[in-house]
Amino acid sequence: MQETEKMHVIVVTGMSGSGKSVVMDVLEDIGYYCIDNLPPQLMERFVKICQESENHLQKLAIAADLRSGDMFTDAYHVLTELEHQLDLDVKILFIEANDQVIINRYKETRRKHPLDEQFRGCLHDAIAYEREQLHRVKELADFYIETSYFTTSQLKKQIREIFLDNTSDFLSIKVTSFGFKYGVSTESDLVFDVRCLPNPYYISELRHHTGLETCVQDYVMSFTQSQQLLEKLENLLDFLIPLYIQEGKSRLVIAFGCTGGKHRSITFTEKIGDYLISKGMHVTKQHRDIGKDRS
C-alpha cells in the first residue's frame, strides 16, 4: 500500500512589523494555502479540515501572533503537540526585527500595533511585551529570520531559498501569441513583434495552417533572420529571468505578436516556450487568436 505523503505545515510567527505579511505572500505564490491570524486553539481543527477536504491540501501556511490576544499564550503547547497528534511535517518560522526598525516601520505605514490599545499607544511597551510573550515560541522555531536590514526583495529571496528546492520554481511563465489586428496583448510584461519575418500567409499551401504545425514552423525558421532572432531572444531571456527571480517576481508573461496571430507568433511562442521548459522553468503556452477568422 502506497504511503500517503505528509501534509507540510509552516507556522509563521514572530514580532508584529517584522515582515510576516511579506512571508505569507511568498508562501502563497509558491503553492501554500495560507491563512492569517488563526488562534492557536483552532490550528488542529483547521488542519484536520484541510486533510479531510476533497482537494487534500499538501502545503499549508498559518500565520499566528498576538493579534489573537490571550489565546496566544497557549501557542507553546499547541505547537509542540500539533506534529505528534497528526501525521504532519510541521515547521515553525520565526520572524523578528530590532525595536527601532519596528518603530520606524509603524511610523512609515501609520498603522497601529496590535497591542496599541492595551498599552495606550505606547509602542515601546507594546513591543517589549510582545517580545517577552513570544520568547518560548521563538525557542521552538525551526527557521529564524532577522529582518532589520533586509529589503523586501531580500526577504522574499530568503524565503524562496528556504522552502523551494529550486528557486526558479517560484516564477511562473506564460508565453502567448496574439495578432496585432485584434489588439496588443495587454497582460504582457514583454512583447515581441515578429512581423519583421517572412509571412507564411502569402504561401497558399500554408495560409490555412498554423504555427502549431511543422510545415509552418519549418517555413518560418528556414530564414537566417528567424534563426538569429530566436537565438538573441533566448540569450535575452537567459539574462532577464534570473533578474526577475531575484527581484521576487512570481509571474512573467511573454507575448509574441504577428499580423493575425496564427503563423509567426505561434511559431515563436512554441519555440521559446519549449526552450524555457528545457531550462527547467514552469511554463504555460497560450495562443490567443488562433481560432479567429477561420474559414
PDB file of C-alpha atoms in Angstrom:
ATOM      1  CA  MET A   1       0.000   0.000   0.000  1.00  0.00           C
ATOM      2  CA  GLN A   2       1.421   3.355  -1.018  1.00  0.00           C
ATOM      3  CA  GLU A   3       2.211   5.668   1.888  1.00  0.00           C
ATOM      4  CA  THR A   4       0.309   8.954   1.844  1.00  0.00           C
ATOM      5  CA  GLU A   5       2.556  11.990   1.700  1.00  0.00           C
ATOM      6  CA  LYS A   6       2.531  14.048   4.855  1.00  0.00           C
ATOM      7  CA  MET A   7       0.974  17.476   4.798  1.00  0.00           C
ATOM      8  CA  HIS A   8       3.601  20.199   5.100  1.00  0.00           C
ATOM      9  CA  VAL A   9       2.573  22.872   7.599  1.00  0.00           C
ATOM     10  CA  ILE A  10       4.507  26.071   8.164  1.00  0.00           C
ATOM     11  CA  VAL A  11       3.562  28.155  11.187  1.00  0.00           C
ATOM     12  CA  VAL A  12       4.718  31.722  10.614  1.00  0.00           C
ATOM     13  CA  THR A  13       5.022  33.758  13.774  1.00  0.00           C
ATOM     14  CA  GLY A  14       7.133  36.498  15.299  1.00  0.00           C
ATOM     15  CA  MET A  15       7.142  40.199  16.022  1.00  0.00           C
ATOM     16  CA  SER A  16       4.472  42.452  14.549  1.00  0.00           C
ATOM     17  CA  GLY A  17       6.054  44.683  11.911  1.00  0.00           C
ATOM     18  CA  SER A  18       8.864  42.240  11.149  1.00  0.00           C
ATOM     19  CA  GLY A  19       7.615  41.153   7.718  1.00  0.00           C
ATOM     20  CA  LYS A  20       5.228  38.228   8.253  1.00  0.00           C
ATOM     21  CA  SER A  21       2.780  39.515   5.626  1.00  0.00           C
ATOM     22  CA  VAL A  22       5.586  39.525   3.041  1.00  0.00           C
ATOM     23  CA  VAL A  23       6.487  35.968   4.026  1.00  0.00           C
ATOM     24  CA  MET A  24       2.877  34.822   3.655  1.00  0.00           C
ATOM     25  CA  ASP A  25       2.636  36.417   0.212  1.00  0.00           C
ATOM     26  CA  VAL A  26       5.703  34.471  -0.934  1.00  0.00           C
ATOM     27  CA  LEU A  27       4.449  31.199   0.530  1.00  0.00           C
ATOM     28  CA  GLU A  28       1.132  31.677  -1.276  1.00  0.00           C
ATOM     29  CA  ASP A  29       2.978  32.292  -4.541  1.00  0.00           C
ATOM     30  CA  ILE A  30       4.932  29.041  -4.179  1.00  0.00           C
ATOM     31  CA  GLY A  31       1.831  26.935  -3.606  1.00  0.00           C
ATOM     32  CA  TYR A  32       0.943  27.055   0.088  1.00  0.00           C
ATOM     33  CA  TYR A  33      -2.639  27.515   1.201  1.00  0.00           C
ATOM     34  CA  CYS A  34      -2.288  30.481   3.560  1.00  0.00           C
ATOM     35  CA  ILE A  35      -4.435  31.631   6.455  1.00  0.00           C
ATOM     36  CA  ASP A  36      -3.641  34.632   8.623  1.00  0.00           C
ATOM     37  CA  ASN A  37      -4.335  35.409  12.280  1.00  0.00           C
ATOM     38  CA  LEU A  38      -5.531  31.925  13.223  1.00  0.00           C
ATOM     39  CA  PRO A  39      -5.808  31.424  17.004  1.00  0.00           C
ATOM     40  CA  PRO A  40      -3.562  28.539  18.110  1.00  0.00           C
ATOM     41  CA  GLN A  41      -6.521  26.677  19.638  1.00  0.00           C
ATOM     42  CA  LEU A  42      -8.057  26.378  16.165  1.00  0.00           C
ATOM     43  CA  MET A  43      -4.923  25.136  14.404  1.00  0.00           C
ATOM     44  CA  GLU A  44      -5.502  21.431  14.974  1.00  0.00           C
ATOM     45  CA  ARG A  45      -9.156  21.628  13.933  1.00  0.00           C
ATOM     46  CA  PHE A  46      -8.311  23.628  10.808  1.00  0.00           C
ATOM     47  CA  VAL A  47      -5.539  21.219   9.789  1.00  0.00           C
ATOM     48  CA  LYS A  48      -7.931  18.279  10.121  1.00  0.00           C
ATOM     49  CA  ILE A  49     -10.465  20.059   7.905  1.00  0.00           C
ATOM     50  CA  CYS A  50      -7.760  20.589   5.265  1.00  0.00           C
ATOM     51  CA  GLN A  51      -6.694  16.933   5.473  1.00  0.00           C
ATOM     52  CA  GLU A  52     -10.274  15.757   5.004  1.00  0.00           C
ATOM     53  CA  SER A  53     -11.076  18.122   2.133  1.00  0.00           C
ATOM     54  CA  GLU A  54     -11.584  16.765  -1.376  1.00  0.00           C
ATOM     55  CA  ASN A  55      -8.531  18.679  -2.599  1.00  0.00           C
ATOM     56  CA  HIS A  56      -6.433  17.127   0.201  1.00  0.00           C
ATOM     57  CA  LEU A  57      -4.107  20.086   0.612  1.00  0.00           C
ATOM     58  CA  GLN A  58      -0.441  19.162   0.928  1.00  0.00           C
ATOM     59  CA  LYS A  59       1.025  22.576   1.759  1.00  0.00           C
ATOM     60  CA  LEU A  60      -0.426  24.820   4.443  1.00  0.00           C
ATOM     61  CA  ALA A  61       0.930  28.030   5.975  1.00  0.00           C
ATOM     62  CA  ILE A  62      -0.581  29.537   9.116  1.00  0.00           C
ATOM     63  CA  ALA A  63       0.312  32.972  10.464  1.00  0.00           C
ATOM     64  CA  ALA A  64      -0.247  33.300  14.215  1.00  0.00           C
ATOM     65  CA  ASP A  65       0.703  36.106  16.561  1.00  0.00           C
ATOM     66  CA  LEU A  66      -0.518  38.177  19.494  1.00  0.00           C
ATOM     67  CA  ARG A  67      -3.407  39.625  17.492  1.00  0.00           C
ATOM     68  CA  SER A  68      -5.384  36.643  18.829  1.00  0.00           C
ATOM     69  CA  GLY A  69      -4.986  38.149  22.310  1.00  0.00           C
ATOM     70  CA  ASP A  70      -4.759  35.992  25.405  1.00  0.00           C
ATOM     71  CA  MET A  71      -5.409  32.858  23.346  1.00  0.00           C
ATOM     72  CA  PHE A  72      -1.849  33.085  22.021  1.00  0.00           C
ATOM     73  CA  THR A  73      -0.496  32.154  25.454  1.00  0.00           C
ATOM     74  CA  ASP A  74      -1.424  28.550  24.629  1.00  0.00           C
ATOM     75  CA  ALA A  75       0.634  28.600  21.425  1.00  0.00           C
ATOM     76  CA  TYR A  76       3.646  26.945  23.040  1.00  0.00           C
ATOM     77  CA  HIS A  77       1.660  23.833  23.971  1.00  0.00           C
ATOM     78  CA  VAL A  78      -0.318  23.749  20.730  1.00  0.00           C
ATOM     79  CA  LEU A  79       2.757  23.909  18.528  1.00  0.00           C
ATOM     80  CA  THR A  80       4.637  21.237  20.486  1.00  0.00           C
ATOM     81  CA  GLU A  81       1.696  18.804  20.266  1.00  0.00           C
ATOM     82  CA  LEU A  82       0.471  19.511  16.732  1.00  0.00           C
ATOM     83  CA  GLU A  83       3.052  17.396  14.932  1.00  0.00           C
ATOM     84  CA  HIS A  84       2.669  14.460  17.330  1.00  0.00           C
ATOM     85  CA  GLN A  85      -1.116  14.287  17.180  1.00  0.00           C
ATOM     86  CA  LEU A  86      -1.478  14.471  13.400  1.00  0.00           C
ATOM     87  CA  ASP A  87       0.558  12.937  10.584  1.00  0.00           C
ATOM     88  CA  LEU A  88       2.225  16.225   9.668  1.00  0.00           C
ATOM     89  CA  ASP A  89       5.558  17.728   8.789  1.00  0.00           C
ATOM     90  CA  VAL A  90       5.412  20.907  10.884  1.00  0.00           C
ATOM     91  CA  LYS A  91       7.969  23.683  10.681  1.00  0.00           C
ATOM     92  CA  ILE A  92       7.927  26.929  12.657  1.00  0.00           C
ATOM     93  CA  LEU A  93       9.308  30.074  11.041  1.00  0.00           C
ATOM     94  CA  PHE A  94      10.038  32.919  13.448  1.00  0.00           C
ATOM     95  CA  ILE A  95      10.452  36.463  12.105  1.00  0.00           C
ATOM     96  CA  GLU A  96      11.691  39.438  14.096  1.00  0.00           C
ATOM     97  CA  ALA A  97      13.429  42.800  13.819  1.00  0.00           C
ATOM     98  CA  ASN A  98      15.004  45.126  16.327  1.00  0.00           C
ATOM     99  CA  ASP A  99      12.856  47.606  18.256  1.00  0.00           C
ATOM    100  CA  GLN A 100      13.890  50.747  16.400  1.00  0.00           C
ATOM    101  CA  VAL A 101      13.288  49.199  12.988  1.00  0.00           C
ATOM    102  CA  ILE A 102       9.812  48.053  14.045  1.00  0.00           C
ATOM    103  CA  ILE A 103       9.036  51.527  15.411  1.00  0.00           C
ATOM    104  CA  ASN A 104      10.198  53.136  12.171  1.00  0.00           C
ATOM    105  CA  ARG A 105       8.076  50.768  10.097  1.00  0.00           C
ATOM    106  CA  TYR A 106       4.941  51.590  12.076  1.00  0.00           C
ATOM    107  CA  LYS A 107       5.658  55.288  11.690  1.00  0.00           C
ATOM    108  CA  GLU A 108       6.141  54.925   7.946  1.00  0.00           C
ATOM    109  CA  THR A 109       2.974  52.899   7.409  1.00  0.00           C
ATOM    110  CA  ARG A 110       0.963  54.814  10.034  1.00  0.00           C
ATOM    111  CA  ARG A 111      -0.568  51.546  11.189  1.00  0.00           C
ATOM    112  CA  LYS A 112      -1.372  50.721  14.799  1.00  0.00           C
ATOM    113  CA  HIS A 113       0.440  47.974  16.653  1.00  0.00           C
ATOM    114  CA  PRO A 114      -1.947  45.091  17.533  1.00  0.00           C
ATOM    115  CA  LEU A 115      -1.415  45.896  21.227  1.00  0.00           C
ATOM    116  CA  ASP A 116      -1.794  49.642  20.784  1.00  0.00           C
ATOM    117  CA  GLU A 117      -4.969  49.985  22.846  1.00  0.00           C
ATOM    118  CA  GLN A 118      -3.757  47.660  25.575  1.00  0.00           C
ATOM    119  CA  PHE A 119      -0.702  49.852  26.137  1.00  0.00           C
ATOM    120  CA  ARG A 120      -2.461  53.154  25.452  1.00  0.00           C
ATOM    121  CA  GLY A 121      -0.449  53.975  22.371  1.00  0.00           C
ATOM    122  CA  CYS A 122       2.979  53.328  23.919  1.00  0.00           C
ATOM    123  CA  LEU A 123       4.725  51.453  21.113  1.00  0.00           C
ATOM    124  CA  HIS A 124       7.855  50.759  23.192  1.00  0.00           C
ATOM    125  CA  ASP A 125       5.837  48.960  25.885  1.00  0.00           C
ATOM    126  CA  ALA A 126       3.812  47.029  23.318  1.00  0.00           C
ATOM    127  CA  ILE A 127       6.956  45.770  21.588  1.00  0.00           C
ATOM    128  CA  ALA A 128       8.606  44.805  24.881  1.00  0.00           C
ATOM    129  CA  TYR A 129       5.541  42.845  25.998  1.00  0.00           C
ATOM    130  CA  GLU A 130       5.204  41.115  22.628  1.00  0.00           C
ATOM    131  CA  ARG A 131       8.866  40.104  22.591  1.00  0.00           C
ATOM    132  CA  GLU A 132       8.524  38.621  26.087  1.00  0.00           C
ATOM    133  CA  GLN A 133       5.390  36.656  25.180  1.00  0.00           C
ATOM    134  CA  LEU A 134       6.992  35.223  22.043  1.00  0.00           C
ATOM    135  CA  HIS A 135      10.161  34.069  23.759  1.00  0.00           C
ATOM    136  CA  ARG A 136       9.090  30.445  24.297  1.00  0.00           C
ATOM    137  CA  VAL A 137       7.743  30.086  20.753  1.00  0.00           C
ATOM    138  CA  LYS A 138      10.993  31.512  19.380  1.00  0.00           C
ATOM    139  CA  GLU A 139      12.883  28.702  21.119  1.00  0.00           C
ATOM    140  CA  LEU A 140      10.795  26.160  19.176  1.00  0.00           C
ATOM    141  CA  ALA A 141      11.498  27.698  15.763  1.00  0.00           C
ATOM    142  CA  ASP A 142      12.986  25.563  13.007  1.00  0.00           C
ATOM    143  CA  PHE A 143      13.817  28.681  10.987  1.00  0.00           C
ATOM    144  CA  TYR A 144      14.707  32.136  12.252  1.00  0.00           C
ATOM    145  CA  ILE A 145      14.996  35.317  10.187  1.00  0.00           C
ATOM    146  CA  GLU A 146      16.053  38.708  11.493  1.00  0.00           C
ATOM    147  CA  THR A 147      14.724  41.264   9.006  1.00  0.00           C
ATOM    148  CA  SER A 148      16.075  44.548  10.411  1.00  0.00           C
ATOM    149  CA  TYR A 149      18.402  45.157   7.497  1.00  0.00           C
ATOM    150  CA  PHE A 150      16.526  43.248   4.800  1.00  0.00           C
ATOM    151  CA  THR A 151      14.824  44.845   1.842  1.00  0.00           C
ATOM    152  CA  THR A 152      11.519  43.289   0.802  1.00  0.00           C
ATOM    153  CA  SER A 153      13.262  41.624  -2.156  1.00  0.00           C
ATOM    154  CA  GLN A 154      15.945  40.146   0.100  1.00  0.00           C
ATOM    155  CA  LEU A 155      13.343  38.728   2.482  1.00  0.00           C
ATOM    156  CA  LYS A 156      11.408  37.179  -0.403  1.00  0.00           C
ATOM    157  CA  LYS A 157      14.616  35.676  -1.752  1.00  0.00           C
ATOM    158  CA  GLN A 158      15.459  34.079   1.584  1.00  0.00           C
ATOM    159  CA  ILE A 159      12.000  32.537   1.929  1.00  0.00           C
ATOM    160  CA  ARG A 160      12.257  31.057  -1.560  1.00  0.00           C
ATOM    161  CA  GLU A 161      15.698  29.644  -0.776  1.00  0.00           C
ATOM    162  CA  ILE A 162      14.412  28.007   2.414  1.00  0.00           C
ATOM    163  CA  PHE A 163      11.211  26.471   1.069  1.00  0.00           C
ATOM    164  CA  LEU A 164      11.958  25.804  -2.602  1.00  0.00           C
ATOM    165  CA  ASP A 165      14.338  23.121  -3.821  1.00  0.00           C
ATOM    166  CA  ASN A 166      14.804  25.156  -6.987  1.00  0.00           C
ATOM    167  CA  THR A 167      14.281  28.933  -6.754  1.00  0.00           C
ATOM    168  CA  SER A 168      13.244  29.045 -10.420  1.00  0.00           C
ATOM    169  CA  ASP A 169      10.088  27.168  -9.355  1.00  0.00           C
ATOM    170  CA  PHE A 170       8.903  30.451  -7.849  1.00  0.00           C
ATOM    171  CA  LEU A 171       8.471  32.100 -11.246  1.00  0.00           C
ATOM    172  CA  SER A 172       5.508  31.082 -13.361  1.00  0.00           C
ATOM    173  CA  ILE A 173       5.990  31.984 -17.034  1.00  0.00           C
ATOM    174  CA  LYS A 174       3.228  32.315 -19.591  1.00  0.00           C
ATOM    175  CA  VAL A 175       4.244  32.537 -23.252  1.00  0.00           C
ATOM    176  CA  THR A 176       1.451  33.678 -25.522  1.00  0.00           C
ATOM    177  CA  SER A 177       0.833  34.578 -29.153  1.00  0.00           C
ATOM    178  CA  PHE A 178      -1.531  37.238 -30.492  1.00  0.00           C
ATOM    179  CA  GLY A 179      -2.456  39.101 -33.651  1.00  0.00           C
ATOM    180  CA  PHE A 180      -1.894  42.858 -33.806  1.00  0.00           C
ATOM    181  CA  LYS A 181      -5.052  43.199 -35.910  1.00  0.00           C
ATOM    182  CA  TYR A 182      -7.029  42.125 -32.812  1.00  0.00           C
ATOM    183  CA  GLY A 183      -5.140  44.359 -30.386  1.00  0.00           C
ATOM    184  CA  VAL A 184      -1.903  44.109 -28.418  1.00  0.00           C
ATOM    185  CA  SER A 185      -1.780  41.651 -25.513  1.00  0.00           C
ATOM    186  CA  THR A 186      -2.310  43.975 -22.548  1.00  0.00           C
ATOM    187  CA  GLU A 187      -1.417  41.446 -19.827  1.00  0.00           C
ATOM    188  CA  SER A 188       2.141  41.009 -21.067  1.00  0.00           C
ATOM    189  CA  ASP A 189       5.374  42.045 -19.399  1.00  0.00           C
ATOM    190  CA  LEU A 190       7.457  41.533 -22.545  1.00  0.00           C
ATOM    191  CA  VAL A 191       6.055  41.982 -26.060  1.00  0.00           C
ATOM    192  CA  PHE A 192       7.995  40.998 -29.180  1.00  0.00           C
ATOM    193  CA  ASP A 193       6.832  41.934 -32.660  1.00  0.00           C
ATOM    194  CA  VAL A 194       7.748  39.212 -35.185  1.00  0.00           C
ATOM    195  CA  ARG A 195       6.057  40.873 -38.168  1.00  0.00           C
ATOM    196  CA  CYS A 196       9.590  41.598 -39.386  1.00  0.00           C
ATOM    197  CA  LEU A 197       9.856  37.971 -40.550  1.00  0.00           C
ATOM    198  CA  PRO A 198       8.549  36.481 -43.821  1.00  0.00           C
ATOM    199  CA  ASN A 199       4.815  35.773 -43.601  1.00  0.00           C
ATOM    200  CA  PRO A 200       3.526  32.237 -44.340  1.00  0.00           C
ATOM    201  CA  TYR A 201       0.102  33.759 -45.022  1.00  0.00           C
ATOM    202  CA  TYR A 202       1.264  34.607 -48.535  1.00  0.00           C
ATOM    203  CA  ILE A 203       2.173  30.991 -49.259  1.00  0.00           C
ATOM    204  CA  SER A 204      -1.106  29.484 -50.447  1.00  0.00           C
ATOM    205  CA  GLU A 205      -0.401  25.966 -49.146  1.00  0.00           C
ATOM    206  CA  LEU A 206       0.453  27.345 -45.690  1.00  0.00           C
ATOM    207  CA  ARG A 207      -2.246  30.003 -45.319  1.00  0.00           C
ATOM    208  CA  HIS A 208      -4.801  27.779 -43.596  1.00  0.00           C
ATOM    209  CA  HIS A 209      -2.274  26.064 -41.336  1.00  0.00           C
ATOM    210  CA  THR A 210      -0.931  27.465 -38.046  1.00  0.00           C
ATOM    211  CA  GLY A 211       2.359  27.759 -36.236  1.00  0.00           C
ATOM    212  CA  LEU A 212       1.475  24.633 -34.269  1.00  0.00           C
ATOM    213  CA  GLU A 213       2.136  22.620 -37.414  1.00  0.00           C
ATOM    214  CA  THR A 214       5.540  21.538 -38.628  1.00  0.00           C
ATOM    215  CA  CYS A 215       5.063  22.885 -42.148  1.00  0.00           C
ATOM    216  CA  VAL A 216       4.601  26.445 -40.886  1.00  0.00           C
ATOM    217  CA  GLN A 217       7.373  26.233 -38.288  1.00  0.00           C
ATOM    218  CA  ASP A 218       9.789  24.853 -40.883  1.00  0.00           C
ATOM    219  CA  TYR A 219       8.985  27.720 -43.245  1.00  0.00           C
ATOM    220  CA  VAL A 220       9.308  30.446 -40.582  1.00  0.00           C
ATOM    221  CA  MET A 221      12.591  29.036 -39.264  1.00  0.00           C
ATOM    222  CA  SER A 222      14.069  28.428 -42.713  1.00  0.00           C
ATOM    223  CA  PHE A 223      15.251  32.050 -42.832  1.00  0.00           C
ATOM    224  CA  THR A 224      18.540  33.188 -41.346  1.00  0.00           C
ATOM    225  CA  GLN A 225      16.938  36.202 -39.692  1.00  0.00           C
ATOM    226  CA  SER A 226      14.422  33.946 -37.921  1.00  0.00           C
ATOM    227  CA  GLN A 227      17.170  31.731 -36.544  1.00  0.00           C
ATOM    228  CA  GLN A 228      19.196  34.744 -35.436  1.00  0.00           C
ATOM    229  CA  LEU A 229      16.180  36.340 -33.753  1.00  0.00           C
ATOM    230  CA  LEU A 230      15.392  33.139 -31.869  1.00  0.00           C
ATOM    231  CA  GLU A 231      18.979  32.888 -30.640  1.00  0.00           C
ATOM    232  CA  LYS A 232      19.030  36.516 -29.496  1.00  0.00           C
ATOM    233  CA  LEU A 233      15.707  36.105 -27.689  1.00  0.00           C
ATOM    234  CA  GLU A 234      16.985  33.019 -25.888  1.00  0.00           C
ATOM    235  CA  ASN A 235      20.084  34.931 -24.794  1.00  0.00           C
ATOM    236  CA  LEU A 236      17.973  37.885 -23.646  1.00  0.00           C
ATOM    237  CA  LEU A 237      15.684  35.680 -21.562  1.00  0.00           C
ATOM    238  CA  ASP A 238      18.678  33.850 -20.081  1.00  0.00           C
ATOM    239  CA  PHE A 239      19.796  37.257 -18.830  1.00  0.00           C
ATOM    240  CA  LEU A 240      16.410  38.647 -17.752  1.00  0.00           C
ATOM    241  CA  ILE A 241      14.745  35.724 -15.984  1.00  0.00           C
ATOM    242  CA  PRO A 242      17.295  35.378 -13.140  1.00  0.00           C
ATOM    243  CA  LEU A 243      16.895  39.125 -12.535  1.00  0.00           C
ATOM    244  CA  TYR A 244      13.104  38.783 -12.309  1.00  0.00           C
ATOM    245  CA  ILE A 245      13.516  35.891  -9.859  1.00  0.00           C
ATOM    246  CA  GLN A 246      15.995  37.895  -7.800  1.00  0.00           C
ATOM    247  CA  GLU A 247      13.534  40.788  -7.558  1.00  0.00           C
ATOM    248  CA  GLY A 248      10.762  38.470  -6.379  1.00  0.00           C
ATOM    249  CA  LYS A 249       8.552  38.487  -9.474  1.00  0.00           C
ATOM    250  CA  SER A 250       6.230  35.482  -9.306  1.00  0.00           C
ATOM    251  CA  ARG A 251       4.607  35.706 -12.760  1.00  0.00           C
ATOM    252  CA  LEU A 252       6.040  36.687 -16.131  1.00  0.00           C
ATOM    253  CA  VAL A 253       4.036  36.958 -19.361  1.00  0.00           C
ATOM    254  CA  ILE A 254       5.957  36.951 -22.652  1.00  0.00           C
ATOM    255  CA  ALA A 255       3.959  37.725 -25.799  1.00  0.00           C
ATOM    256  CA  PHE A 256       4.762  37.337 -29.469  1.00  0.00           C
ATOM    257  CA  GLY A 257       2.668  39.231 -31.992  1.00  0.00           C
ATOM    258  CA  CYS A 258       2.285  38.990 -35.746  1.00  0.00           C
ATOM    259  CA  THR A 259      -0.443  40.294 -38.035  1.00  0.00           C
ATOM    260  CA  GLY A 260      -3.124  37.665 -37.482  1.00  0.00           C
ATOM    261  CA  GLY A 261      -1.664  35.680 -34.586  1.00  0.00           C
ATOM    262  CA  LYS A 262      -1.658  32.364 -36.452  1.00  0.00           C
ATOM    263  CA  HIS A 263       1.749  31.734 -38.015  1.00  0.00           C
ATOM    264  CA  ARG A 264       4.894  33.587 -36.949  1.00  0.00           C
ATOM    265  CA  SER A 265       3.789  34.498 -33.435  1.00  0.00           C
ATOM    266  CA  ILE A 266       2.667  30.934 -32.696  1.00  0.00           C
ATOM    267  CA  THR A 267       5.915  29.547 -34.061  1.00  0.00           C
ATOM    268  CA  PHE A 268       7.991  31.753 -31.739  1.00  0.00           C
ATOM    269  CA  THR A 269       5.695  31.104 -28.790  1.00  0.00           C
ATOM    270  CA  GLU A 270       6.218  27.377 -29.265  1.00  0.00           C
ATOM    271  CA  LYS A 271       9.977  27.690 -29.777  1.00  0.00           C
ATOM    272  CA  ILE A 272      10.579  29.976 -26.792  1.00  0.00           C
ATOM    273  CA  GLY A 273       8.142  28.054 -24.598  1.00  0.00           C
ATOM    274  CA  ASP A 274       9.909  24.779 -25.323  1.00  0.00           C
ATOM    275  CA  TYR A 275      13.298  26.425 -24.750  1.00  0.00           C
ATOM    276  CA  LEU A 276      12.284  27.696 -21.306  1.00  0.00           C
ATOM    277  CA  ILE A 277      10.784  24.315 -20.415  1.00  0.00           C
ATOM    278  CA  SER A 278      14.097  22.685 -21.337  1.00  0.00           C
ATOM    279  CA  LYS A 279      15.766  25.072 -18.872  1.00  0.00           C
ATOM    280  CA  GLY A 280      13.573  23.755 -16.059  1.00  0.00           C
ATOM    281  CA  MET A 281      11.121  26.678 -15.961  1.00  0.00           C
ATOM    282  CA  HIS A 282       7.419  26.391 -15.151  1.00  0.00           C
ATOM    283  CA  VAL A 283       5.842  27.425 -18.456  1.00  0.00           C
ATOM    284  CA  THR A 284       2.371  27.509 -19.968  1.00  0.00           C
ATOM    285  CA  LYS A 285       1.742  28.326 -23.629  1.00  0.00           C
ATOM    286  CA  GLN A 286      -1.349  30.053 -24.987  1.00  0.00           C
ATOM    287  CA  HIS A 287      -2.446  31.159 -28.464  1.00  0.00           C
ATOM    288  CA  ARG A 288      -4.985  33.919 -28.060  1.00  0.00           C
ATOM    289  CA  ASP A 289      -6.115  34.435 -31.638  1.00  0.00           C
ATOM    290  CA  ILE A 290      -5.517  31.026 -33.223  1.00  0.00           C
ATOM    291  CA  GLY A 291      -9.241  30.383 -33.766  1.00  0.00           C
ATOM    292  CA  LYS A 292     -10.250  33.719 -35.233  1.00  0.00           C
ATOM    293  CA  ASP A 293     -11.279  34.227 -38.873  1.00  0.00           C
ATOM    294  CA  ARG A 294     -11.002  30.542 -39.648  1.00  0.00           C
ATOM    295  CA  SER A 295     -12.855  29.513 -42.750  1.00  0.00           C
TER     296      SER A 295
END
